[in-house]
Coordinates of C-alpha atoms and ligand atoms in Angstrom, one line a residue:
M1 CA -0.1 0.1 0.0
E2 CA 1.3 3.3 -0.9
K3 CA 0.9 6.4 1.2
N4 CA 0.5 9.8 -0.3
E5 CA 0.2 11.9 3.0
I6 CA 0.6 11.2 6.7
K7 CA -2.4 11.1 9.1
K8 CA -1.0 9.8 12.3
I9 CA 2.1 10.1 13.8
C10 CA 3.6 8.1 16.9
C11 CA 6.6 9.0 18.9
I12 CA 8.1 6.7 21.2
G13 CA 9.7 8.7 24.0
A14 CA 7.9 11.2 25.9
G15 CA 11.2 13.0 27.5
Y16 CA 12.7 16.4 27.0
V17 CA 12.8 15.9 22.7
G18 CA 9.9 13.6 22.2
G19 CA 7.3 16.2 24.2
P20 CA 8.0 19.3 23.2
T21 CA 8.8 18.3 19.3
M22 CA 5.6 16.5 18.9
A23 CA 3.6 19.6 20.9
V24 CA 4.9 21.9 18.1
F25 CA 4.1 19.1 15.2
A26 CA 0.8 19.3 16.8
K27 CA 0.4 22.9 16.7
Y28 CA 1.6 23.0 13.1
C29 CA -0.2 20.4 11.8
P30 CA -3.7 20.4 13.2
N31 CA -4.8 17.6 10.8
I32 CA -2.5 15.3 11.7
Q33 CA -3.3 13.1 14.7
I34 CA 0.0 12.9 17.2
T35 CA 0.4 10.1 19.7
V36 CA 3.4 10.1 22.1
A37 CA 4.0 6.9 23.5
D38 CA 6.1 6.2 26.5
I39 CA 6.7 3.3 29.2
N40 CA 7.1 5.6 31.8
E41 CA 3.5 5.8 33.7
L42 CA 4.6 8.7 36.0
R43 CA 5.9 10.8 33.1
I44 CA 2.6 10.2 30.9
N45 CA 0.7 10.8 33.8
A46 CA 2.1 13.9 34.1
W47 CA 1.6 15.0 30.8
N48 CA -2.1 14.0 30.8
H49 CA -2.0 15.9 34.1
K50 CA -5.3 18.1 34.4
N51 CA -3.2 21.0 36.1
T52 CA -0.7 21.8 33.1
S53 CA 1.7 23.4 35.5
K54 CA 2.3 19.9 36.5
L55 CA 3.9 18.7 33.3
P56 CA 7.0 17.0 33.6
I57 CA 9.0 19.5 31.5
F58 CA 9.5 23.1 32.1
E59 CA 9.7 24.8 28.8
P60 CA 8.8 28.5 28.3
G61 CA 5.8 28.3 26.1
L62 CA 5.4 24.6 26.0
E63 CA 2.3 24.6 28.6
E64 CA 0.0 27.1 26.0
I65 CA 0.6 24.8 23.4
I66 CA -0.6 21.4 25.4
I67 CA -3.4 23.4 26.9
R68 CA -4.5 24.0 22.9
R69 CA -3.7 20.8 21.5
R70 CA -3.9 18.2 24.2
N71 CA -6.6 15.6 23.6
K72 CA -7.6 17.3 20.2
N73 CA -4.7 16.1 18.0
L74 CA -2.3 15.2 20.6
F75 CA -2.3 12.5 23.1
F76 CA -0.1 10.9 25.5
T77 CA -0.2 7.2 26.3
C78 CA 1.6 4.3 27.7
N79 CA -0.2 1.9 25.1
V80 CA 3.0 1.9 23.0
E81 CA 1.8 -1.0 20.8
N82 CA -1.7 0.5 20.0
A83 CA 0.0 3.9 19.1
I84 CA 2.7 2.2 16.7
S85 CA 0.0 -0.1 15.0
D86 CA -1.7 3.2 14.4
A87 CA 0.9 5.3 13.0
D88 CA 1.9 6.2 9.7
M89 CA 5.3 7.2 11.0
I90 CA 7.2 6.5 13.9
F91 CA 9.5 8.9 15.4
I92 CA 11.9 7.1 17.8
S93 CA 12.8 9.7 20.5
V94 CA 14.1 7.4 23.3
N95 CA 17.0 7.9 25.7
T96 CA 20.5 7.0 24.6
P97 CA 22.8 7.6 27.4
T98 CA 26.4 6.4 27.6
K99 CA 26.9 2.8 28.5
T100 CA 27.6 1.7 31.9
K101 CA 29.2 -1.5 31.4
G102 CA 30.2 -3.8 28.9
I103 CA 32.2 -3.2 26.1
G104 CA 32.4 0.6 25.1
A105 CA 31.3 1.5 29.0
G106 CA 31.9 4.8 30.0
K107 CA 31.8 5.8 26.2
A108 CA 29.7 4.1 23.4
S109 CA 25.9 4.8 23.6
D110 CA 23.4 2.5 25.1
L111 CA 21.3 1.4 22.5
K112 CA 18.9 -1.0 24.2
W113 CA 15.8 1.5 24.3
V114 CA 16.3 2.0 20.5
E115 CA 16.7 -1.4 20.0
A116 CA 13.5 -2.5 21.9
S117 CA 11.9 0.6 19.8
A118 CA 12.8 -1.2 16.8
R119 CA 11.5 -4.6 17.6
Q120 CA 8.2 -3.1 18.9
I121 CA 7.9 -1.4 15.6
A122 CA 8.5 -4.5 13.5
K123 CA 6.2 -6.6 15.8
Y124 CA 3.2 -4.0 15.8
A125 CA 3.7 -1.5 13.0
K126 CA 2.0 -1.6 9.9
S127 CA 4.0 -2.3 6.5
N128 CA 5.4 0.8 4.6
T129 CA 5.5 2.8 7.8
I130 CA 8.0 5.3 7.9
V131 CA 10.7 5.3 10.8
V132 CA 12.2 8.3 11.8
E133 CA 15.4 8.5 14.0
K134 CA 14.9 11.3 16.4
S135 CA 17.2 10.1 19.2
T136 CA 21.0 11.4 18.6
L137 CA 22.6 8.1 17.7
P138 CA 26.1 6.6 16.6
V139 CA 26.8 6.9 12.6
R140 CA 25.3 3.8 11.0
T141 CA 22.5 3.0 13.4
A142 CA 20.2 3.2 10.8
E143 CA 21.8 0.5 9.5
T144 CA 21.3 -1.7 12.6
I145 CA 17.6 -0.2 12.9
K146 CA 16.7 -1.7 9.2
N147 CA 18.4 -5.2 10.2
I148 CA 16.3 -5.3 13.2
L149 CA 13.0 -4.2 11.5
L150 CA 13.5 -6.9 8.6
R151 CA 15.4 -9.8 10.6
S152 CA 13.2 -10.0 13.8
Q153 CA 10.2 -11.0 11.4
E154 CA 12.0 -14.2 10.5
N155 CA 10.2 -16.1 13.4
D156 CA 6.7 -14.6 11.9
L157 CA 5.2 -17.3 10.0
K158 CA 3.2 -14.7 7.6
I159 CA 4.7 -15.3 3.9
E160 CA 4.5 -11.4 3.3
K161 CA 7.0 -9.6 5.4
K162 CA 6.6 -5.9 6.4
S163 CA 9.0 -3.2 4.7
F164 CA 10.0 0.0 6.3
S165 CA 11.7 3.0 5.1
V166 CA 14.2 4.6 7.8
L167 CA 15.1 8.3 8.1
S168 CA 17.3 10.2 10.4
N169 CA 16.1 13.4 11.4
P170 CA 18.3 14.5 14.4
E171 CA 17.2 17.3 17.0
F172 CA 19.1 20.2 17.5
L173 CA 16.8 21.8 20.1
S174 CA 18.4 23.5 23.6
E175 CA 16.7 23.4 26.4
G176 CA 15.1 26.1 28.1
Q177 CA 14.3 27.3 24.5
A178 CA 13.0 24.2 23.0
I179 CA 9.4 25.8 21.8
K180 CA 11.5 28.7 20.4
D181 CA 14.2 26.4 18.5
L182 CA 11.2 24.0 17.2
E183 CA 9.1 26.8 15.8
N184 CA 12.3 28.6 14.3
P185 CA 15.2 26.1 13.8
D186 CA 18.5 27.3 12.2
R187 CA 17.8 24.2 9.7
V188 CA 15.8 20.8 9.8
L189 CA 18.1 17.9 8.9
I190 CA 16.6 15.0 7.0
G191 CA 19.1 11.9 5.8
G192 CA 18.0 9.0 4.0
D193 CA 17.7 7.6 0.6
D194 CA 13.8 7.0 0.2
E195 CA 12.8 9.7 -2.0
K196 CA 8.9 9.4 -1.0
A197 CA 9.7 8.9 2.8
I198 CA 11.8 12.1 2.6
R199 CA 9.1 13.9 0.9
L200 CA 6.5 13.0 3.2
L201 CA 8.6 14.0 6.1
T202 CA 9.6 17.6 4.5
N203 CA 5.8 17.9 3.8
I204 CA 4.9 18.0 7.6
Y205 CA 7.7 20.3 8.3
L206 CA 6.7 22.7 5.2
N207 CA 3.7 23.8 7.5
W208 CA 5.9 26.3 9.8
I209 CA 9.4 25.7 8.2
P210 CA 10.6 27.8 5.0
A211 CA 11.9 25.2 2.5
H212 CA 15.2 26.6 2.3
K213 CA 16.2 25.6 5.6
I214 CA 15.1 22.1 4.9
I215 CA 18.6 20.2 4.1
K216 CA 18.8 16.6 3.0
T217 CA 21.8 14.5 3.3
N218 CA 22.5 10.3 3.0
L219 CA 22.1 8.9 6.3
W220 CA 25.3 8.8 7.6
S221 CA 25.9 12.3 6.9
S222 CA 22.6 13.1 8.8
E223 CA 23.7 11.2 12.0
L224 CA 27.1 12.3 12.1
S225 CA 26.5 15.9 11.8
K226 CA 24.4 15.9 14.9
L227 CA 27.3 14.4 16.8
T228 CA 29.9 17.0 15.1
S229 CA 27.3 19.6 16.0
N230 CA 27.1 19.1 19.7
A231 CA 30.9 18.5 19.4
F232 CA 31.8 21.8 17.9
L233 CA 29.8 23.6 20.7
A234 CA 31.2 21.7 23.4
Q235 CA 34.5 22.6 22.2
R236 CA 33.9 26.2 22.1
I237 CA 32.6 26.0 25.6
S238 CA 36.0 24.3 26.6
S239 CA 38.2 26.9 24.6
I240 CA 36.7 29.6 26.7
N241 CA 36.8 27.9 30.0
S242 CA 40.6 26.7 29.6
I243 CA 41.0 30.6 29.1
S244 CA 39.0 31.7 31.8
A245 CA 41.8 30.4 33.9
I246 CA 44.5 32.0 32.3
C247 CA 42.5 35.2 32.7
E248 CA 42.5 34.4 37.0
E249 CA 46.2 34.2 36.4
T250 CA 47.1 37.4 34.6
G251 CA 44.6 39.8 35.5
A252 CA 43.1 39.7 31.8
D253 CA 38.9 39.9 32.3
I254 CA 37.3 36.7 30.7
N255 CA 34.1 38.7 29.5
Q256 CA 36.5 41.3 27.9
V257 CA 38.3 38.6 26.2
K258 CA 35.3 37.0 24.9
N259 CA 33.8 40.4 23.3
A260 CA 37.2 40.8 21.7
V261 CA 37.3 37.5 20.5
G262 CA 33.5 37.1 19.9
M263 CA 33.6 40.5 17.6
D264 CA 35.3 38.4 14.8
N265 CA 32.5 37.5 12.7
R266 CA 34.5 34.1 11.7
I267 CA 34.2 33.4 15.3
G268 CA 31.0 35.1 16.7
Q269 CA 29.8 35.4 20.2
Q270 CA 27.4 32.6 20.8
F271 CA 28.5 29.7 23.0
L272 CA 31.6 31.7 24.1
K273 CA 30.4 32.0 27.7
A274 CA 32.9 31.0 30.1
G275 CA 30.9 28.9 33.2
P276 CA 31.5 25.9 35.6
G277 CA 31.6 23.7 32.5
F278 CA 28.9 22.4 30.3
G279 CA 26.1 20.3 31.6
G280 CA 23.0 18.5 30.2
S281 CA 22.4 15.2 29.0
C282 CA 24.2 15.3 25.4
F283 CA 27.3 17.3 25.1
Q284 CA 29.4 14.8 27.0
K285 CA 27.6 11.5 26.0
D286 CA 27.8 12.6 22.5
I287 CA 31.7 13.8 22.6
L288 CA 32.1 10.6 24.0
N289 CA 30.3 8.3 21.4
L290 CA 32.4 10.4 19.0
V291 CA 35.5 9.2 20.5
Y292 CA 34.5 5.6 20.7
L293 CA 33.7 5.8 17.3
C294 CA 37.1 7.2 16.3
E295 CA 38.9 4.3 18.3
Y296 CA 36.6 1.8 16.5
Y297 CA 37.9 3.1 13.3
K298 CA 41.5 3.2 14.7
L299 CA 41.4 7.1 14.5
D300 CA 43.4 7.3 18.1
D301 CA 44.7 10.8 17.7
V302 CA 41.2 12.1 16.5
A303 CA 39.9 10.2 19.6
N304 CA 42.3 12.3 22.0
Y305 CA 41.3 15.6 20.4
W306 CA 37.6 15.3 21.1
Q307 CA 38.7 13.6 24.3
G308 CA 40.4 16.7 25.4
V309 CA 37.2 18.6 25.0
V310 CA 35.6 16.5 27.9
D311 CA 38.7 16.4 30.0
I312 CA 39.1 20.4 30.2
N313 CA 35.4 20.4 31.0
N314 CA 35.8 18.1 34.1
W315 CA 38.9 20.0 34.8
Q316 CA 37.1 23.4 35.0
K317 CA 34.2 21.6 37.5
S318 CA 37.2 20.2 40.2
R319 CA 39.4 23.3 39.9
I320 CA 36.1 25.5 41.0
S321 CA 35.7 23.3 44.0
K322 CA 39.3 23.3 44.7
L323 CA 39.5 27.2 44.8
I324 CA 36.4 27.2 47.0
L325 CA 38.2 25.1 49.6
D326 CA 41.3 27.1 49.3
Y327 CA 39.5 30.3 49.6
L328 CA 37.7 29.3 52.8
F329 CA 41.1 28.4 54.5
G330 CA 41.4 25.1 53.1
N331 CA 38.7 23.6 55.3
V332 CA 35.0 23.8 54.6
S333 CA 34.2 21.2 57.0
G334 CA 31.5 22.4 59.7
K335 CA 31.1 25.4 57.5
K336 CA 27.5 26.2 55.5
I337 CA 27.7 27.1 51.6
T338 CA 25.0 28.0 49.7
I339 CA 24.4 26.7 46.1
L340 CA 22.5 29.1 43.9
G341 CA 21.3 26.9 40.9
F342 CA 21.0 23.3 40.5
A343 CA 19.8 23.0 36.9
F344 CA 22.6 22.4 34.1
K345 CA 21.3 26.1 32.8
A346 CA 18.7 28.6 33.6
N347 CA 15.1 28.2 32.3
T348 CA 15.1 24.3 32.8
N349 CA 14.4 21.8 35.6
D350 CA 16.8 19.7 34.0
T351 CA 19.7 18.7 36.1
R352 CA 21.1 15.8 33.8
Q353 CA 25.0 16.4 34.1
S354 CA 24.7 19.7 35.9
P355 CA 28.1 20.8 37.1
S356 CA 26.3 21.5 40.4
I357 CA 26.3 17.7 41.0
Q358 CA 30.2 17.4 41.1
I359 CA 30.8 20.8 42.7
C360 CA 28.2 19.8 45.5
K361 CA 29.7 16.4 45.7
D362 CA 33.7 17.8 46.0
L363 CA 31.8 20.1 48.8
L364 CA 30.3 17.2 50.9
L365 CA 32.8 14.8 50.5
E366 CA 35.1 17.8 52.3
G367 CA 32.5 17.8 55.1
A368 CA 30.6 21.1 54.3
E369 CA 27.2 21.5 54.8
I370 CA 24.9 22.2 51.4
S371 CA 22.0 24.6 51.2
I372 CA 20.4 24.7 48.1
Y373 CA 18.3 27.0 46.0
D374 CA 16.8 26.5 42.4
P375 CA 14.1 28.2 41.3
K376 CA 12.6 25.1 39.1
V377 CA 14.3 22.1 40.3
E378 CA 12.4 20.0 43.2
K379 CA 13.9 18.2 46.4
D380 CA 13.5 14.4 44.9
K381 CA 15.7 15.4 41.9
I382 CA 18.4 16.5 44.2
E383 CA 18.2 13.7 46.3
D384 CA 18.2 11.5 43.6
D385 CA 21.3 13.1 41.8
L386 CA 23.2 13.3 45.4
K387 CA 22.2 10.1 46.3
F388 CA 25.4 8.6 45.3
V389 CA 27.4 10.8 48.0
S390 CA 25.8 9.5 50.3
Y391 CA 26.9 6.3 49.9
Q392 CA 30.3 7.7 50.6
V393 CA 29.9 10.0 53.6
E394 CA 27.2 11.1 55.7
T395 CA 26.0 14.3 54.1
K396 CA 24.3 17.2 55.4
W397 CA 22.3 19.3 52.4
S398 CA 18.9 20.8 52.3
R399 CA 16.8 22.7 49.7
K400 CA 15.5 26.0 50.3
D401 CA 12.8 28.0 48.9
S402 CA 14.4 31.1 48.5
I403 CA 17.7 32.9 48.4
E404 CA 17.4 34.2 51.8
E405 CA 16.8 30.9 53.4
A406 CA 19.6 29.4 51.8
S407 CA 21.8 31.8 52.6
K408 CA 21.5 32.0 56.5
D409 CA 24.3 31.8 58.2
S410 CA 26.4 30.6 55.8
D411 CA 29.9 31.3 55.2
A412 CA 29.7 31.1 50.9
I413 CA 27.7 31.6 48.6
V414 CA 28.4 29.6 45.1
V415 CA 26.2 30.7 42.0
L416 CA 26.2 27.8 39.5
T417 CA 23.4 28.5 37.2
E418 CA 22.7 31.9 35.7
W419 CA 18.8 32.2 36.9
E420 CA 17.5 35.5 36.1
E421 CA 16.5 36.4 39.9
F422 CA 20.4 35.9 40.7
Y423 CA 21.2 39.1 38.7
N424 CA 19.8 41.4 41.2
I425 CA 20.3 39.8 44.7
N426 CA 19.8 42.4 47.7
W427 CA 23.6 41.9 48.6
D428 CA 23.5 44.0 51.4
F429 CA 20.6 41.9 53.0
I430 CA 21.9 38.9 52.4
Y431 CA 25.5 39.8 54.0
T432 CA 23.5 40.8 57.2
I433 CA 22.4 37.1 57.4
M434 CA 25.8 35.5 56.7
R435 CA 28.7 34.3 59.0
K436 CA 31.6 36.6 58.5
P437 CA 34.0 36.6 56.2
A438 CA 31.1 36.2 53.7
W439 CA 32.3 34.9 50.3
V440 CA 30.1 34.7 47.1
F441 CA 31.7 32.6 44.2
D442 CA 30.0 33.4 41.0
T443 CA 30.8 31.0 38.1
R444 CA 28.4 32.3 35.7
S445 CA 29.4 36.2 35.5
C446 CA 25.9 36.8 36.5
I447 CA 25.7 38.6 39.9
N448 CA 26.2 42.1 40.4
Y449 CA 29.5 41.8 41.9
Q450 CA 30.1 45.5 42.7
K451 CA 26.9 45.8 44.8
A452 CA 28.2 42.7 46.5
N453 CA 32.0 43.6 47.2
K454 CA 30.4 46.9 48.4
A455 CA 27.9 45.3 51.0
G456 CA 31.1 43.6 52.1
F457 CA 31.6 40.1 50.5
N458 CA 34.7 38.7 49.0
V459 CA 34.0 38.5 45.7
W460 CA 35.5 35.7 43.4
T461 CA 34.2 35.8 39.5
L462 CA 35.1 33.1 37.3
G463 CA 37.7 34.5 34.6
N464 CA 39.2 37.3 36.9
A465 CA 41.9 37.9 39.2
M466 CA 40.4 38.6 42.7
E467 CA 42.0 42.1 42.5
N468 CA 39.5 42.9 39.8
N469 CA 36.3 42.3 41.6
S470 CA 37.3 44.4 44.8
Q471 CA 38.2 47.7 43.4
F472 CA 34.4 49.0 44.4
Ligands
LIG1 P1 14.6 11.4 28.0 O1 15.2 10.5 28.7 O2 13.9 12.7 28.7 O3 13.3 10.7 27.2 C1 13.2 9.6 26.9 C2 12.1 8.8 26.9 O4 12.1 7.3 26.5 C3 11.8 8.4 28.5 O5 10.7 9.0 29.1 C4 11.6 7.0 28.2 O6 11.0 6.3 29.1 C5 11.4 6.5 27.1 N1 11.5 5.3 26.3 C6 12.7 4.5 26.6 N2 12.4 3.2 25.9 C7 11.4 3.0 25.6 C8 10.3 2.1 24.9 N3 11.3 1.2 24.3 N4 9.2 2.6 24.8 C9 8.9 3.7 25.0 N5 9.2 4.8 25.8 C10 10.8 4.3 25.8 O7 15.5 11.8 26.8 P2 15.8 13.1 26.0 O8 16.1 14.1 26.7 O9 14.4 13.2 25.4 O10 16.4 12.4 24.8 C11 16.0 11.5 24.2 C12 17.1 11.3 22.5 O11 17.1 12.9 22.1 C13 18.4 11.2 23.0 O12 19.2 10.5 22.2 C14 19.1 12.9 23.1 O13 20.4 12.4 22.8 C15 18.3 13.4 22.2 N6 18.6 14.9 22.1 C16 18.2 15.3 23.3 C17 18.2 16.6 23.5 C18 17.8 17.3 24.8 O14 17.9 18.3 24.8 N7 17.3 16.9 25.7 C19 18.1 17.6 22.0 C20 18.6 17.0 21.3 C21 18.7 15.6 21.1
LIG2 C1 22.7 21.2 23.5 C2 23.0 22.0 22.0 O1 22.8 23.2 22.2 C3 21.6 21.6 21.1 O2 21.9 22.1 20.1 C4 21.5 20.0 21.2 O3 20.3 20.0 20.4 C5 21.2 19.5 22.5 O4 22.3 20.2 23.3 C6 21.3 18.1 22.7 O5 21.8 17.4 21.6 O6 21.1 17.7 23.6 P1 21.2 21.8 25.6 O7 22.4 21.0 26.4 O8 19.9 22.0 26.0 O9 21.4 21.9 23.9 O10 21.9 23.4 26.1 P2 22.9 24.3 25.9 O11 22.4 25.6 25.4 O12 23.6 23.9 24.9 O13 23.9 24.2 27.0 C7 24.6 23.2 27.5 C8 25.8 23.5 28.7 O14 26.6 24.4 28.0 C9 25.2 24.2 29.9 O15 25.6 23.6 31.0 C10 25.4 25.7 29.4 O16 25.4 26.5 30.7 C11 26.7 25.6 29.1 N1 27.2 26.7 28.2 C12 26.5 27.0 26.8 C13 28.0 27.6 28.4 O17 29.2 27.0 29.4 N2 28.6 28.6 27.8 C14 28.0 28.9 26.6 O18 28.3 29.9 26.0 C15 26.6 27.9 26.3

């Protein structure tokens, strides 16, 4: 049966990508019925929650779309089989984390969720269904998916086997601005060799994206372009973070250097902001995946080159912990340290690979008591992220509901996420409720350091020598 248009879409995986992406599809394609299916019942219940402020993911603009499209042409379900069997096009948007055991552990992507999805599709989908890789995958995964789709039908006694088309359509959205990115992406990338399938997917995007932004490549270029994009973005952050340390030694100011360098059009200002190291679920995982791929193809020098980006990132986090310890007289045991920001960046409740986790861990291992404030991260999430530390030492941490509460009686404040409310802290007041000498360490260059200094704080800002911060 030949299909001429897509009427029903299924997306396997209702996570940070599947949920927002399908919400935007539903907004711009009111005639397509979209079902997002996930095995995680709690997540699906949250997507279906009557109170839309309880959605499992916080993204500016997402709630409004959910209110308008949910149960009209956008559905969330745990019934993955039904959603698959109904669909003309299936997006695989499941997690692909780094393997934790076996061959390639610590580097290669764990494809067990992708494989499970492919097996379910083989079993339940109609013939001629178009399967779209949305997850970020190692190069040549499409081959594996095709293989599973065809070979797993061998035990099926039916004479006529189902056929499938596989496309790669990686997602470039960035958390905290997912809706903006999905509505107005720099490009949409479609990799594949089945012209008709490519045309059908292109037609969906043409509902809101201009044709010149939709680019087509072969499958392997598409898969590799996604890994490369993330590797390049992360490389810029490691580059500027390495320079931040030189600034601190020499008296240069990282933000002045960033501006001067970024004004070269060939370089540009974006992704040159020094910080505590990149977090998020993907940069580290995707670079390590690239490293693994290079090693697999015996490209060891290339592998070492990209490994360096991850190494500098880890170095940045641990050097921040060390210098906090140094400035607090080499001892934080029995001291209270306030952590402002636990999410890996502002405007998201996601904490995956957040630099805050590593820095809190280092401080907890040194015996500090940690008091955390983040406007969007719930206590359960922090508990989950820090539980591995409690296996090593008895930990003392708490989550507070405000900056003031978190700062009371503390010796130092460490700003780790650039939430807008940290730009205008009332430093005069905060100073009065802290133990003295009171410190503030700003790893995001987001506080008003002159005001903090004037209030009496010792101020350290990333990428600046101490003397730069105390002249006011
Ligand atoms: P996520 O962990 O938030 O969501 C994945 C979901 O898939 C989970 O809810 C999980 O329960 C579900 N799942 C796993 N196996 C399943 C199965 N067999 N059937 C049904 N559901 C299943 O992950 P994410 O952040 O949405 O990322 C998904 C993919 O997109 C990854 O490959 C990631 O690298 C890529 N990506 C992520 C981002 C991002 O900003 N998070 C951006 C671009 C690309
Ligand atoms: C990143 C990419 O930007 C997306 O294009 C990609 O789709 C996504 O990964 C993915 O594949 O998962 P995301 O991780 O959501 O998106 O967020 P970014 O804005 O890229 O930030 C990543 C980390 O780098 C954050 O910890 C952020 O604080 C840090 N960062 C970013 C800096 O330290 N400096 C900068 O200049 C920019």
